[in-house]
mmCIF file of C-alpha atoms in Angstrom:
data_model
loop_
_atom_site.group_PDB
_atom_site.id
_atom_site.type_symbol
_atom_site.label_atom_id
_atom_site.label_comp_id
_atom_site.label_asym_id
_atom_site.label_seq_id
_atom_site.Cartn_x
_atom_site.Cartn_y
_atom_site.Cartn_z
ATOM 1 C CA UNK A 1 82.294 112.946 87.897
ATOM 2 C CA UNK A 2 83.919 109.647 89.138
ATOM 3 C CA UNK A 3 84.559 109.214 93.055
ATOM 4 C CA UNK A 4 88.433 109.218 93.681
ATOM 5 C CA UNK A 5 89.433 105.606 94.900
ATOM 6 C CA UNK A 6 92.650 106.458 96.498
ATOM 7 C CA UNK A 7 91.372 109.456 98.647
ATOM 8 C CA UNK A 8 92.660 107.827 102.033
ATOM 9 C CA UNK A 9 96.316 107.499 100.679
ATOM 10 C CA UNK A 10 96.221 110.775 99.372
ATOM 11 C CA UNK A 11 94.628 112.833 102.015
ATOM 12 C CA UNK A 12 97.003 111.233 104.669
ATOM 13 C CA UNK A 13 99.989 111.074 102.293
ATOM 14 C CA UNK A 14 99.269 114.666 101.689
ATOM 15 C CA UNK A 15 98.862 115.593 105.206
ATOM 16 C CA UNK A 16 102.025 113.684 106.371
ATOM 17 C CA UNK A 17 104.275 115.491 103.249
ATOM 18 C CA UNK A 18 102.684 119.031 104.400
ATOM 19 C CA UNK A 19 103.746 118.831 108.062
ATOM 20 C CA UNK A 20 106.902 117.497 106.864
ATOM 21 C CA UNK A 21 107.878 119.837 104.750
ATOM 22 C CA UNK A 22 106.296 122.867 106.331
ATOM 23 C CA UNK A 23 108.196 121.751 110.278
ATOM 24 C CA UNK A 24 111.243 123.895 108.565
ATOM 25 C CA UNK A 25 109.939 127.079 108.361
ATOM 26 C CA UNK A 26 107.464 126.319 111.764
ATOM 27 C CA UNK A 27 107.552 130.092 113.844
ATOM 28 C CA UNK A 28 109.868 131.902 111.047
ATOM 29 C CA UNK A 29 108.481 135.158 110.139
ATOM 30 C CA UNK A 30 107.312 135.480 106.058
ATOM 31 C CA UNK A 31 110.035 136.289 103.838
ATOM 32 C CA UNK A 32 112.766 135.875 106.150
ATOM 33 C CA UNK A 33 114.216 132.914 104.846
ATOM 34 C CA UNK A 34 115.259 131.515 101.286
ATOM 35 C CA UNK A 35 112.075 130.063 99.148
ATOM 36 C CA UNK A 36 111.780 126.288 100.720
ATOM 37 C CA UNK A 37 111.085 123.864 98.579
ATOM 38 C CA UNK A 38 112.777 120.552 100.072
ATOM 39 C CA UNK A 39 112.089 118.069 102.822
ATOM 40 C CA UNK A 40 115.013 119.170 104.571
ATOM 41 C CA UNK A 41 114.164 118.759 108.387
ATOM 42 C CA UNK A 42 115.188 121.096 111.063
ATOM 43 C CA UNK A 43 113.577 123.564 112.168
ATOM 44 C CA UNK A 44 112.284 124.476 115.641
ATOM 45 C CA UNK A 45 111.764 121.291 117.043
ATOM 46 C CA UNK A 46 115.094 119.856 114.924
ATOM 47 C CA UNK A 47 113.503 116.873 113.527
ATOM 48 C CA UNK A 48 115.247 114.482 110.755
ATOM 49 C CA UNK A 49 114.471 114.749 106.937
ATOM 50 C CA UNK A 50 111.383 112.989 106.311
ATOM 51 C CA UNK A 51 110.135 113.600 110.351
ATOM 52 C CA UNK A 52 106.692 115.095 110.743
ATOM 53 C CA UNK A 53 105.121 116.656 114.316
ATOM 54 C CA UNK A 54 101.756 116.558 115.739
ATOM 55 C CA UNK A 55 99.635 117.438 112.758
ATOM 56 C CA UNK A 56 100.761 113.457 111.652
ATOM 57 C CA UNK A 57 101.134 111.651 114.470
ATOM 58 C CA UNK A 58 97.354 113.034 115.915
ATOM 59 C CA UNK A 59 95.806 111.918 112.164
ATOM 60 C CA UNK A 60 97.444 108.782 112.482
ATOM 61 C CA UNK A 61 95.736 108.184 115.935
ATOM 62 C CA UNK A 62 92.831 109.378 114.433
ATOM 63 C CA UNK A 63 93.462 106.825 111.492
ATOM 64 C CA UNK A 64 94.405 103.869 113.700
ATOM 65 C CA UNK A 65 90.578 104.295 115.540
ATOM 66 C CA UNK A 66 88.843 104.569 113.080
ATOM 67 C CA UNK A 67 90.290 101.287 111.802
ATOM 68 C CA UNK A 68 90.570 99.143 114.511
ATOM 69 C CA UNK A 69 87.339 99.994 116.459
ATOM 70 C CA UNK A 70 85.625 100.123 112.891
ATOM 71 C CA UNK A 71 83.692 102.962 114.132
ATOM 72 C CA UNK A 72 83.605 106.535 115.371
ATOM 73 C CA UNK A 73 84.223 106.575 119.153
ATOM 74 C CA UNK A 74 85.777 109.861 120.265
ATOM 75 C CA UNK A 75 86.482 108.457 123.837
ATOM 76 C CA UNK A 76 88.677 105.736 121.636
ATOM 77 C CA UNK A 77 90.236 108.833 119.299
ATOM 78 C CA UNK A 78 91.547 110.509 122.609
ATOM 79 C CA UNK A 79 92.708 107.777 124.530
ATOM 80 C CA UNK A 80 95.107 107.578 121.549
ATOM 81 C CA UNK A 81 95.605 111.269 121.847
ATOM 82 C CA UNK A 82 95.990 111.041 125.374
ATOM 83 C CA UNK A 83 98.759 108.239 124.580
ATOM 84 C CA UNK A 84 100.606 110.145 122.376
ATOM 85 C CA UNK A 85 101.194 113.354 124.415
ATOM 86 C CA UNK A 86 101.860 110.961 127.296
ATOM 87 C CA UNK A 87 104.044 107.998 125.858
ATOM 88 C CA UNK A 88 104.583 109.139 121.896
ATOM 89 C CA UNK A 89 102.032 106.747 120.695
ATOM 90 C CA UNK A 90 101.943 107.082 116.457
ATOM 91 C CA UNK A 91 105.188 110.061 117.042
ATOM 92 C CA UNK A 92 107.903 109.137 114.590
ATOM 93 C CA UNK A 93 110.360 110.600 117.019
ATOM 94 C CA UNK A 94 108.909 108.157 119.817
ATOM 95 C CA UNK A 95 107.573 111.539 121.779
ATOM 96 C CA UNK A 96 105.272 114.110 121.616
ATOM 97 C CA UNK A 97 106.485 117.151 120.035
ATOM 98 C CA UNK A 98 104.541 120.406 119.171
ATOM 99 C CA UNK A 99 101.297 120.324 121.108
ATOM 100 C CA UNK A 100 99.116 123.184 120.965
ATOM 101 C CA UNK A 101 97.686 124.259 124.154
ATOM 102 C CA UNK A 102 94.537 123.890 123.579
ATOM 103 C CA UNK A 103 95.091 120.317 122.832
ATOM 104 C CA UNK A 104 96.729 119.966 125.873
ATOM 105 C CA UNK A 105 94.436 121.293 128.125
ATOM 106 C CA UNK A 106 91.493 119.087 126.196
ATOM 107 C CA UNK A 107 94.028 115.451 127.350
ATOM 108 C CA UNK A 108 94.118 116.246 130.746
ATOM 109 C CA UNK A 109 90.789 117.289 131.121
ATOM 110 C CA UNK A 110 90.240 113.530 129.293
ATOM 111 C CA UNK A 111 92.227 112.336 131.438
ATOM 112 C CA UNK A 112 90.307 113.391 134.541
ATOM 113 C CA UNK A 113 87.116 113.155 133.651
ATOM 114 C CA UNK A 114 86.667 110.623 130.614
ATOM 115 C CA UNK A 115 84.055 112.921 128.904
ATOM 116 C CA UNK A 116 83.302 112.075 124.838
ATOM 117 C CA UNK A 117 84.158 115.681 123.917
ATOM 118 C CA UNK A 118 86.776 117.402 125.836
ATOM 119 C CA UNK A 119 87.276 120.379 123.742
ATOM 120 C CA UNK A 120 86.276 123.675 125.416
ATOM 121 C CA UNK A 121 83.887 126.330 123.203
ATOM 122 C CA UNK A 122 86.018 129.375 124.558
ATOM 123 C CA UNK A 123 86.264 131.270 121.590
ATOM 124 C CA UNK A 124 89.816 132.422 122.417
ATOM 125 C CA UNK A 125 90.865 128.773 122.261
ATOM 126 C CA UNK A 126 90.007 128.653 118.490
ATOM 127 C CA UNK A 127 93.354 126.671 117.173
ATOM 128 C CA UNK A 128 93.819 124.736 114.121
ATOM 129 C CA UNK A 129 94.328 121.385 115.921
ATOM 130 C CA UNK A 130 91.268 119.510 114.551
ATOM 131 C CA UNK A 131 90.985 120.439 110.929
ATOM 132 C CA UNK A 132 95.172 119.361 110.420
ATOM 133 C CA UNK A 133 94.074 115.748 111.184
ATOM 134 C CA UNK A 134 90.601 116.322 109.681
ATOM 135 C CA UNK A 135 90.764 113.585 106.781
ATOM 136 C CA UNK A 136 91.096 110.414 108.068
ATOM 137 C CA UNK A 137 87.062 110.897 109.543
ATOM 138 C CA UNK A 138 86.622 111.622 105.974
ATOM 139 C CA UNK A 139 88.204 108.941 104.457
ATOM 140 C CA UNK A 140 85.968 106.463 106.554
ATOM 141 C CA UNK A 141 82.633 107.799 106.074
ATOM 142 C CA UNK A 142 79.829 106.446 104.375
ATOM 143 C CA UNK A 143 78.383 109.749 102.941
ATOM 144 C CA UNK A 144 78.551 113.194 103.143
ATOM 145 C CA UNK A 145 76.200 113.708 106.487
ATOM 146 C CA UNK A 146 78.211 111.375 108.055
ATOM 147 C CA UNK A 147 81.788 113.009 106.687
ATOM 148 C CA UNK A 148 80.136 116.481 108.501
ATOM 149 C CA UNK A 149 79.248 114.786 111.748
ATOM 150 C CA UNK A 150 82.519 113.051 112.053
ATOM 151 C CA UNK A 151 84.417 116.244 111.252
ATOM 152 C CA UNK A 152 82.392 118.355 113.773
ATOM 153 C CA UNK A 153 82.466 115.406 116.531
ATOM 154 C CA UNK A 154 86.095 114.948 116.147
ATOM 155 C CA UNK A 155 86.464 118.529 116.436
ATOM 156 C CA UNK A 156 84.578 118.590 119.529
ATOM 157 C CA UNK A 157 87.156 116.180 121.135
ATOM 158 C CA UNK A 158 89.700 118.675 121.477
ATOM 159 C CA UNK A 159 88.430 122.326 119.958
ATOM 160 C CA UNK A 160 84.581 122.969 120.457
ATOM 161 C CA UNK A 161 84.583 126.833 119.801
ATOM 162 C CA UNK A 162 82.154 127.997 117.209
ATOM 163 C CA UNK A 163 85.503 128.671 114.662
ATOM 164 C CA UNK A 164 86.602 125.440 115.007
ATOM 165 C CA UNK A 165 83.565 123.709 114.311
ATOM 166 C CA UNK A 166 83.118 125.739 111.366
ATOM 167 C CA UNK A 167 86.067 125.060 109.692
ATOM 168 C CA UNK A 168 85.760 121.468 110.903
ATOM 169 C CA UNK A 169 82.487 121.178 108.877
ATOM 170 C CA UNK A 170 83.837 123.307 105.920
ATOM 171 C CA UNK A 171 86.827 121.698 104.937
ATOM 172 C CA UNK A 172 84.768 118.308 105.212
ATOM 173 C CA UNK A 173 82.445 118.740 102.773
ATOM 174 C CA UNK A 174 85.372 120.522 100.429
ATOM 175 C CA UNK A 175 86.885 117.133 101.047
ATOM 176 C CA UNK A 176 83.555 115.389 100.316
ATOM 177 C CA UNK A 177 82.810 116.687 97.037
ATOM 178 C CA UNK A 178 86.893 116.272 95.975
ATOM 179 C CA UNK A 179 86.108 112.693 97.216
ATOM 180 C CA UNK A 180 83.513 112.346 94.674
ATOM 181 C CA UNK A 181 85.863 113.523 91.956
ATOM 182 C CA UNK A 182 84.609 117.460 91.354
ATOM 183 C CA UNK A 183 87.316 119.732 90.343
ATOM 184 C CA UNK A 184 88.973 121.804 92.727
ATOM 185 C CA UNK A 185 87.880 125.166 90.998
ATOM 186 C CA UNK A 186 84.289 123.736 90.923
ATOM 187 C CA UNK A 187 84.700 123.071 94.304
ATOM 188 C CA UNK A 188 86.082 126.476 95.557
ATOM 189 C CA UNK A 189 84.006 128.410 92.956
ATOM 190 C CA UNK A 190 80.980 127.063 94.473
ATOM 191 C CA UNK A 191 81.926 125.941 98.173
ATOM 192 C CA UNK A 192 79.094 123.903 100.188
ATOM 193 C CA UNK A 193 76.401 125.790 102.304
ATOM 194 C CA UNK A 194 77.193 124.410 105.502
ATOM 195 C CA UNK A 195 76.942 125.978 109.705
ATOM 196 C CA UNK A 196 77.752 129.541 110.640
ATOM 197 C CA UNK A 197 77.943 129.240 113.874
ATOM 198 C CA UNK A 198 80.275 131.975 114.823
ATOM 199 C CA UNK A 199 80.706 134.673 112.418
ATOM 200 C CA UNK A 200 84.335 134.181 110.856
ATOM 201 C CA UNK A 201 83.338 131.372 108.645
ATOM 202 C CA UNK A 202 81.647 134.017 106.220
ATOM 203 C CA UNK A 203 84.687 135.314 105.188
ATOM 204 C CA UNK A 204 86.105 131.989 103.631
ATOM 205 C CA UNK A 205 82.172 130.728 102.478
ATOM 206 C CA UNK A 206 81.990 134.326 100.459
ATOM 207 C CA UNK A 207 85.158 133.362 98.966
ATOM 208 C CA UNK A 208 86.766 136.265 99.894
ATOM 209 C CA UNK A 209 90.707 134.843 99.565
ATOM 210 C CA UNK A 210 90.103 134.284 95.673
ATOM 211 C CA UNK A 211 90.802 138.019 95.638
ATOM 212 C CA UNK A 212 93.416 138.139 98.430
ATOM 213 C CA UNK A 213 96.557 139.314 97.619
ATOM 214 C CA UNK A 214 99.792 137.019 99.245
ATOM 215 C CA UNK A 215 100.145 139.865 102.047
ATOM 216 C CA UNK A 216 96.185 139.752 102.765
ATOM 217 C CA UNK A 217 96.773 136.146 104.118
ATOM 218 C CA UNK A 218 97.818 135.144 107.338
ATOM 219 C CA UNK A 219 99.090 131.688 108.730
ATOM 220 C CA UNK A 220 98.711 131.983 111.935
ATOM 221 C CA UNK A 221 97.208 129.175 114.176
ATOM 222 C CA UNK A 222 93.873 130.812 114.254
ATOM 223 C CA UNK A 223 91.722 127.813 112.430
ATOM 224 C CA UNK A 224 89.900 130.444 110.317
ATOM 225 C CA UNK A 225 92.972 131.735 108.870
ATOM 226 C CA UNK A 226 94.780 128.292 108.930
ATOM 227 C CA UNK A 227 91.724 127.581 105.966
ATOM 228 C CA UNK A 228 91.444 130.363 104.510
ATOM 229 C CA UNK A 229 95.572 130.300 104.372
ATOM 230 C CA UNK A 230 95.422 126.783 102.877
ATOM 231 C CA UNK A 231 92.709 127.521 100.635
ATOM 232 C CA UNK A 232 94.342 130.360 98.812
ATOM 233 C CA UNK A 233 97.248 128.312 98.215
ATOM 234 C CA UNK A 234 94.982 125.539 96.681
ATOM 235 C CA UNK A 235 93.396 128.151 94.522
ATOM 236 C CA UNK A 236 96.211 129.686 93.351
ATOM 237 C CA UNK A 237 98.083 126.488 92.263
ATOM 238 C CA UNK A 238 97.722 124.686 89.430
ATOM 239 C CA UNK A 239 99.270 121.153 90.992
ATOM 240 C CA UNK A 240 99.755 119.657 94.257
ATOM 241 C CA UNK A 241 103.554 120.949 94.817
ATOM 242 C CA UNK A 242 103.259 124.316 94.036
ATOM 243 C CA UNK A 243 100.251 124.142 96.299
ATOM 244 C CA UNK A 244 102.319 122.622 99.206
ATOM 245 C CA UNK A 245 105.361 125.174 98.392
ATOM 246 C CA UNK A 246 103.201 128.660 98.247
ATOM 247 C CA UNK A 247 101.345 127.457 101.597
ATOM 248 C CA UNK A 248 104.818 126.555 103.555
ATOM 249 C CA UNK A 249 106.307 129.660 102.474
ATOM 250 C CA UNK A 250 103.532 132.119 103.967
ATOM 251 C CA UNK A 251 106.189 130.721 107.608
ATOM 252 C CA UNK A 252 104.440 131.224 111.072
ATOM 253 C CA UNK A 253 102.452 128.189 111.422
ATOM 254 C CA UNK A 254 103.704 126.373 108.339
ATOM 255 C CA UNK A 255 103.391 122.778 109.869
ATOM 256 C CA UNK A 256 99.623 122.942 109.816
ATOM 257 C CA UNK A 257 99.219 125.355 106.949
ATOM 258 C CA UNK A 258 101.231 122.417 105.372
ATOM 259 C CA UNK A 259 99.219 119.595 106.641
ATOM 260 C CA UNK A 260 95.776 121.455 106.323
ATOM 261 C CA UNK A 261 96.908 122.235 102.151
ATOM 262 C CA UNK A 262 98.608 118.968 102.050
ATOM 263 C CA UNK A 263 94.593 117.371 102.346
ATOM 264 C CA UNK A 264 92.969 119.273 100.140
ATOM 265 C CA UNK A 265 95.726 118.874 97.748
ATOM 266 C CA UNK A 266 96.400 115.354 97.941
ATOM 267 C CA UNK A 267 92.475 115.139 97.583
ATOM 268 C CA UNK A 268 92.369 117.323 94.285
ATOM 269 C CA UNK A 269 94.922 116.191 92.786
ATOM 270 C CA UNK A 270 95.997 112.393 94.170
ATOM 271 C CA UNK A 271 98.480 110.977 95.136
ATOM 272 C CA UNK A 272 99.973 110.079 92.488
ATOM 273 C CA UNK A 273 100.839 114.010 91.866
ATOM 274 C CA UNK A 274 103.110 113.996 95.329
ATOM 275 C CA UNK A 275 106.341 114.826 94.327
ATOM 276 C CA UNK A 276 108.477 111.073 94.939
ATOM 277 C CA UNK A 277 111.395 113.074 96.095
ATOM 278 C CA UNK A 278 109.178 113.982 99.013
ATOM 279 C CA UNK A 279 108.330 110.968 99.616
ATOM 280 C CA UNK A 280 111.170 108.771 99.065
ATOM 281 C CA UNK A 281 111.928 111.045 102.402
ATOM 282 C CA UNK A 282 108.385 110.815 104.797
ATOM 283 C CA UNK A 283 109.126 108.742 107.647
ATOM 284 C CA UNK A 284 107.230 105.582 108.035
ATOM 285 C CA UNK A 285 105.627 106.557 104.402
ATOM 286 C CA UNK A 286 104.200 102.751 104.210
ATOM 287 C CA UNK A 287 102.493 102.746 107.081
ATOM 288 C CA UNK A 288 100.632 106.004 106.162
ATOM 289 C CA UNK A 289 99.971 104.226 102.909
ATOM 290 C CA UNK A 290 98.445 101.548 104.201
ATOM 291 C CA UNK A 291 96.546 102.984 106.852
ATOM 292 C CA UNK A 292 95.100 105.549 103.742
ATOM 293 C CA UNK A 293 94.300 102.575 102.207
ATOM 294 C CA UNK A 294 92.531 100.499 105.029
ATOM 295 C CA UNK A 295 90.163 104.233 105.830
ATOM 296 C CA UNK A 296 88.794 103.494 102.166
ATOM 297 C CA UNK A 297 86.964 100.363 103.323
ATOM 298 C CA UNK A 298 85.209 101.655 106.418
ATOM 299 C CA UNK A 299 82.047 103.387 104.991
ATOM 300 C CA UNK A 300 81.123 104.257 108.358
ATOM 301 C CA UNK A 301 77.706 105.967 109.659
ATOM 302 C CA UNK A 302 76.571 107.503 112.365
ATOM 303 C CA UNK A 303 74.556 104.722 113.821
ATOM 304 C CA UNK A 304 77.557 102.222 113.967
#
């Protein structure tokens, strides 16, 4: 098992061609519309081929704090956030578009009271907003206790319920252990023993959606589906775009179902497996390149 050098390009990359991709069919009920399989653009926020929404531009804030503070400072991660719903900071469309709730009611309280996690732990505010910008704290660790920490912490910025830090944790050591090269199927056949804090978590840690049936998935914005959703599609594919197409297709929330699938794709299978017609589209696709690229070099603990 050989680590996988180019996991910041092709988490990010992945993440970015997800949201992309998936912004089409954003709010469109399952099988209501023809199968999608091209960066088209549109959709409810009418963006341009190649345009991505929040999922991105919050990763890329993420990214950008990681890199330039050259450490993990969540009061850094959402000023940035706090930027971008404000002034469009890291938004390809120079604006914020497609903020959940939740997130927005974590900024401004930031904004009033400065706090290093702003995230409330109401269980009704369980959202997907952390774990579709997840990899970039992954991407910059030093090891896997640090990849966990970073990926609970930066959940607790915005979403502190017991769900989201759950998934949070989850999908970070999936990430983790496709970071150090293990196969996908390994890695879903014998997923990592990490927190139950709440009690949803069970049903993706038993493995439940191997057996799920398309209809038995949902892709709402509930984080514990928004895994289990992305998850399925990973397990059911054999390579990153029929991955990226089966999860963008379930509709509702296809953005982050998108972005979420587009990690743990892009970590399985690299980025080197991204279709180029996709990205030949992605807006500002050198940027997320490089900033993939620069995560890499971090090797960041939690005592820096």
């Amino acid at each position: 098992m050989s680590r996988i050098e180019n996991f910041g390009e092709s988490t990010l990359l992945g993440l970015a061609v997800g949201d992309a991709l998936g912004t089409t069919v954003e709010f469109r009920r399952r099988d209501t519309f023809p199968l999608h399989t091209e960066v088209t653009g549109g959709g409810a926020f009418h963006v341009k081929a190649g345009e991505w929404t929040d999922d991105t531009a919050m990763a890329l804030c993420l990214a950008r704090s990681l890199i330039e503070t050259k450490s993990f400072d969540t009061r850094d991660q959402l000023t940035r956030y706090t930027r971008w719903m404000n002034e469009g900071y890291m938004a390809c469309q120079e604006k914020c578009i497609d903020i959940g709730q939740t997130t927005r009611d974590a900024l401004r309280r930031f904004s009033r009271t400065h706090v290093k996690f702003a995230g409330t732990d109401n269980p009704f505010a369980s959202g997907n907003g952390a774990i579709m910008r997840l990899a970039p704290a992954v991407a910059a660790a030093a090891s896997y206790n640090d990849a966990l920490a970073f990926a609970v912490d930066s959940s607790r910025a915005t979403h502190a319920s017991a769900d989201c830090l759950d998934a949070a944790e989850l999908m970070a050591a999936i990430l983790w252990r496709l970071k150090q090269g293990e196969a996908l199927k390994s890695v879903l056949e014998n997923l990592p023993d990490t927190n139950e804090r709440g009690m949803a978590i069970g049903r993706i840690k038993n493995g439940f959606f191997k057996h799920f049936t398309r209809n038995d998935i949902s892709s709402s914005g509930y984080v514990i589906d928004t895994l289990e959703a992305a998850l399925w599609s990973c397990y059911h594919s054999e390579c990153f775009e029929d991955a990226l197409i089966t999860a963008v297709n379930l509709g509702d929330d296809a953005d982050t179902v998108g972005a979420v699938t587009g990690q743990i794709a892009g970590a399985a299978w690299g980025a080197d497996t991204i279709p180029e017609r996709w990205l030949n589209l992605l807006v500002w696709r050198d940027f997320i390149d490089s900033s993939g690229k620069e995560l890499q070099g971090l090797y960041l603990n939690t005592f820096r």
